[in-house]
Coordinates of C-alpha atoms in Angstrom, one line a residue:
X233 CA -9.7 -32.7 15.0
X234 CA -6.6 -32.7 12.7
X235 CA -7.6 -29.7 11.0
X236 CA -7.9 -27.7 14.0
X237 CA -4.6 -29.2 15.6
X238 CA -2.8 -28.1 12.6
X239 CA -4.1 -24.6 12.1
X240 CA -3.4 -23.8 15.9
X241 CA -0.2 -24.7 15.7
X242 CA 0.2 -22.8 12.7
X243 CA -0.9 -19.7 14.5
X244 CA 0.9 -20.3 17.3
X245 CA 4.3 -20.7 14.8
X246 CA 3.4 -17.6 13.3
X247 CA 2.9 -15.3 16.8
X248 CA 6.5 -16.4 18.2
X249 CA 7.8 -15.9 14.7
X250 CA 6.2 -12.6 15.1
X251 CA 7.6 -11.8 18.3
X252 CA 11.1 -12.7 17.8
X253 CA 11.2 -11.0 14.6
X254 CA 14.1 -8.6 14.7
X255 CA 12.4 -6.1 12.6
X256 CA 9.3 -6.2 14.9
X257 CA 11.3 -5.4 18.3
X258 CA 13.0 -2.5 16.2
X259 CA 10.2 -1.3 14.8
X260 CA 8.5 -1.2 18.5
X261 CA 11.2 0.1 19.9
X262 CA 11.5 3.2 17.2
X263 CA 7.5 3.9 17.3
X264 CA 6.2 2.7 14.3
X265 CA 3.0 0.7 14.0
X266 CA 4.4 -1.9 11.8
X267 CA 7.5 -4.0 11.3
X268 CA 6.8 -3.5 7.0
X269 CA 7.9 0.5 8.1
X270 CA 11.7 -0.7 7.1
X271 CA 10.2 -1.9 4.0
X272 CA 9.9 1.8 3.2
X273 CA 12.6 3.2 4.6
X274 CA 14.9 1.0 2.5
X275 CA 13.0 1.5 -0.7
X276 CA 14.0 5.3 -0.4
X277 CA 17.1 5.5 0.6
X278 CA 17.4 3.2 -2.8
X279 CA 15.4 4.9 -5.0
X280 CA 15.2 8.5 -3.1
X281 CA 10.9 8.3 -3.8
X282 CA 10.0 11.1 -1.1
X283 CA 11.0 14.9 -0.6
X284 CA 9.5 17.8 0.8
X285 CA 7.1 19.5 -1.3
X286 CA 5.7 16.7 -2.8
X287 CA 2.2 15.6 -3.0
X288 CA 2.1 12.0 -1.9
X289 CA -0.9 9.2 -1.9
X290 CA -0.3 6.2 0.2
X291 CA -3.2 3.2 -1.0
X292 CA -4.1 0.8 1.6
X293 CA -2.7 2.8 4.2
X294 CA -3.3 1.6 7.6
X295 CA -2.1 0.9 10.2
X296 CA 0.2 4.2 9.1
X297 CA 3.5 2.9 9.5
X298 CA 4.4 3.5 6.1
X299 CA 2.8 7.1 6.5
X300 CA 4.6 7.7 9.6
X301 CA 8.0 7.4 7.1
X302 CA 6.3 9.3 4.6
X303 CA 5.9 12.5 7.0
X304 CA 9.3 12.2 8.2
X305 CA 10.8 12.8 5.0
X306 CA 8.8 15.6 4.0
X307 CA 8.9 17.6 7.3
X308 CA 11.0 20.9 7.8
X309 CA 13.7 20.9 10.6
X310 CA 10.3 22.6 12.7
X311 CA 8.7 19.4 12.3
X312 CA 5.6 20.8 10.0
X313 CA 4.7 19.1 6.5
X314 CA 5.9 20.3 3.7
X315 CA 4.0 19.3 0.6
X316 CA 0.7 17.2 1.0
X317 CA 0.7 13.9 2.6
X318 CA -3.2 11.8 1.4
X319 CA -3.7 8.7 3.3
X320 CA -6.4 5.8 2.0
X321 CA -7.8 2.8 3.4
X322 CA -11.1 0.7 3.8
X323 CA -9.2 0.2 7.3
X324 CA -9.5 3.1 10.0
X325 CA -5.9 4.8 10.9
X326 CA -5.4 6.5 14.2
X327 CA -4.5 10.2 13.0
X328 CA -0.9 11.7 12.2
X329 CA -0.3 15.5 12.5
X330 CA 0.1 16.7 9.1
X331 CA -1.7 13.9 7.2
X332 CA -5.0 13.6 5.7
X333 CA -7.3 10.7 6.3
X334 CA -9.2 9.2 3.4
X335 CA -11.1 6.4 4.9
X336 CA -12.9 4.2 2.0
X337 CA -12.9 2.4 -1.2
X338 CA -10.8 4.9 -3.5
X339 CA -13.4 4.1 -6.4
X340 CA -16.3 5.0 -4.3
X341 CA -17.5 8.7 -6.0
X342 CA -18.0 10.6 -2.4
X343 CA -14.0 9.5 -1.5
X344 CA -13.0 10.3 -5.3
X345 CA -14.9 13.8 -4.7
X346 CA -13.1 14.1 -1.5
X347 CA -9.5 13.6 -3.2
X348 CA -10.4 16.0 -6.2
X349 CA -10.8 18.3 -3.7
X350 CA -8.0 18.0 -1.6
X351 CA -5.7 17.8 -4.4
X352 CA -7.9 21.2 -5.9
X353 CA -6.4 19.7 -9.7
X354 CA -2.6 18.8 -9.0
X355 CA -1.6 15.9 -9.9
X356 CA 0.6 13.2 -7.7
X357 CA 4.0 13.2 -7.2
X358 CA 4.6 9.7 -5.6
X359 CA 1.5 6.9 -5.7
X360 CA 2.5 4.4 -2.8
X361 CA 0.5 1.2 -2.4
X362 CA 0.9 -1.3 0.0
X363 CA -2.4 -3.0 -0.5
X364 CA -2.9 -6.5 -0.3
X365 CA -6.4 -8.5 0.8
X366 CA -7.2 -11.1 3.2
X367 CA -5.7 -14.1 2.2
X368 CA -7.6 -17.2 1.6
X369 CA -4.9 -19.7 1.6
X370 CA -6.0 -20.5 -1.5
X371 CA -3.2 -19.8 -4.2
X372 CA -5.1 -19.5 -7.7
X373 CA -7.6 -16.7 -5.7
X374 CA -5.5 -15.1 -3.6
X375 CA -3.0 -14.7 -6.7
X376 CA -6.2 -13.0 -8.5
X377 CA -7.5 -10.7 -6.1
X378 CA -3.8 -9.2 -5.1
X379 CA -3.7 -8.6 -8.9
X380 CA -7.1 -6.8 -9.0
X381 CA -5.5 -4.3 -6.5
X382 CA -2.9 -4.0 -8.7
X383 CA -4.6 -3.3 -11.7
X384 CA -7.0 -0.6 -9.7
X385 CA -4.0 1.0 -8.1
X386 CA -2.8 1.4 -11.7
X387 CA -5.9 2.7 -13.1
X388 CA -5.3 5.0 -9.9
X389 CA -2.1 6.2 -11.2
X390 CA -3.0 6.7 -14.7
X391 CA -5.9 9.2 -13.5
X392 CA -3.7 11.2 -10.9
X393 CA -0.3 11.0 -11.3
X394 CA 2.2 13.7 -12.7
X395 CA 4.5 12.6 -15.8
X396 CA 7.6 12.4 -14.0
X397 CA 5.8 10.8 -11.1
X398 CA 6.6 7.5 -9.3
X399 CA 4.4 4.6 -8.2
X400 CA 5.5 1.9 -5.8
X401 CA 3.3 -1.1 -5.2
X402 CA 3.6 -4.7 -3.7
X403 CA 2.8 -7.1 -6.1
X404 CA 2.8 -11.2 -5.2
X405 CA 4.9 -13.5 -7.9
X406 CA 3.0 -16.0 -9.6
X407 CA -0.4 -16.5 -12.0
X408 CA -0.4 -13.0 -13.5
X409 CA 2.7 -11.2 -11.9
X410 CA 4.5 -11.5 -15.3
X411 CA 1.6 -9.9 -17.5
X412 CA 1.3 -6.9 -14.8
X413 CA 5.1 -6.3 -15.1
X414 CA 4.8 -5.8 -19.0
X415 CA 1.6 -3.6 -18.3
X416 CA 3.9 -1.6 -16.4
X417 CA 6.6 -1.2 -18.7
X418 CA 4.3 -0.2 -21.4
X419 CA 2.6 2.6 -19.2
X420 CA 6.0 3.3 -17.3
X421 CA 9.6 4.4 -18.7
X422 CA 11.7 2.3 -16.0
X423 CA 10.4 -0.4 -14.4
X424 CA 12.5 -2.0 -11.5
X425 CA 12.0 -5.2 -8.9
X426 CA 12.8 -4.8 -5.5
X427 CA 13.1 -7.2 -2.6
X428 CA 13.5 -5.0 0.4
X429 CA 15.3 -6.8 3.8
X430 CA 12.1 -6.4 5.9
X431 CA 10.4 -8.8 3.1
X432 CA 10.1 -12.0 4.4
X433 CA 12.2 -15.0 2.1
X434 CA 9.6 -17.1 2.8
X435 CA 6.6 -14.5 1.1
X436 CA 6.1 -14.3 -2.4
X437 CA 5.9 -10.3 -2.3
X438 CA 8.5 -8.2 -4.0
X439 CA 8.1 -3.8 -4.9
X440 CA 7.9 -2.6 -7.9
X441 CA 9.3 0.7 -8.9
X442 CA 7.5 2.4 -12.1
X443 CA 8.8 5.9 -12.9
X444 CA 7.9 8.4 -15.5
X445 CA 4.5 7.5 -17.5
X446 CA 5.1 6.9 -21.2
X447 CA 2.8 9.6 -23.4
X448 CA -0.5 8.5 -24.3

C-alpha cells in the first residue's frame, strides 16, 4: 500500500531525526524531559520572564520540561521554591518537588475551583503556554484548533494575570496567526515575535511575548 509505505518512512525519518537531534542528546544528557526545555531557557535569558517570588502558571504543561526550567529559576541557593510554581495539563506529569500539579481542562469549574484556591486571590505573575493539539496533518484544521488554544489561554490571562504580568505562548503562522497578533497588541502594551534556536526551521511555531495588559 503506497499510503502505508509513505507514512512509515515518514516515521522512521522523523525517529532518527529525533535521535540525532543535538538538542535532544543535550537535553538527555542535562535531565530534562524534553529537547523544547532550551526553548525556554533561551526565551529568558532574552526577555528575563522568571524570578524568585513569582507566582507562575505553565498551560499544557507536560511532560514538565519547561517546569523543570521554571523551578530552577525561582529556587534559593537551598534548593526550595520561592514563589508559587502551578502546573496544567489534560496530560499526567510525573511530580517535581516544589510544584503543584493541576491535571485537567483549565475551563473545567472543579480545576478552576482548585486554582482559585491555590492562588487564595493573587493574581499571576508570568502565564506560560506551550499548548499545542494533536496534529491532523490537515493545515486549514490544525491552523484552527492551535488558535482556539490560543484564544483560551488568552481568555486565561485576561482572568488571572497581574497588570504588569507576562504571558508567553506558542502560536503556529498561518490562517489566523495575524488577527491573534493584533488581539494581543490591543490587550497587551508590547508585543514581541520570537524564534528560539531549539525551534525547528522546518515548523511553523514561533513565541510570542505579551507584556503589561492595557486598562480595560
Amino acid at each position: 500500500m503506497p499510503v502505508a509505505t509513505k507514512k512509515l518512512k515518514s516515521n522512521r525519518a522523523w525517529i532518527e531525526r529525533h535521535i540525532n537531534d543535538p538538542f535532544v542528546k543535550r537535553s538527555r544528557a542535562e535531565g530534562y524531559r524534553a529537547r523544547s526545555v532550551y526553548k525556554l531557557i533561551e526565551l529568558n535569558d532574552k526577555e528575563k520572564l522568571l524570578k524568585p517570588g513569582y507566582t507562575v502558571v505553565e498551560l499544557g504543561a507536560a511532560p514538565g520540561s519547561w517546569t523543570q526550567v521554571v523551578r530552577e529559576k525561582m529556587s534559593t541557593k537551598s534548593g526550595d521554591v520561592n514563589g508559587k510554581i502551578i502546573a496544567m495539563d489534560i496530560l499526567p506529569m510525573d511530580p517535581i518537588d516544589g510544584v503543584t500539579f493541576l491535571q485537567g481542562d483549565f475551563r473545567e469549574q472543579e480545576v478552576a475551583d482548585k486554582l482559585a484556591e491555590i492562588l487564595d486571590g493573587e493574581k499571576v505573575d508570568v502565564v506560560l503556554s506551550d499548548m499545542a493539539p494533536n496534529l491532523s496533518g490537515i493545515p486549514a484544521a490544525d491552523a484552527a484548533r492551535c488558535l482556539l488554544l490560543n484564544e483560551l489561554a488568552l481568555e486565561f490571562c485576561l482572568d488571572h494575570l497581574k497588570p504588569n504580568g507576562v504571558f508567553v505562548t506558542k502560536v503556529f503562522q498561518g490562517s489566523g496567526f495575524s488577527q491573534y497578533v493584533e488581539a494581543l497588541k490591543k490587550t497587551f502594551q508590547k508585543v514581541l515575535t520570537r524564534k528560539p534556536e531549539a525551534s525547528r526551521d522546518s515548523s511553523a511555531e514561533v513565541y510570542l511575548v505579551a507584556r503589561n495588559l492595557k486598562k480595560r
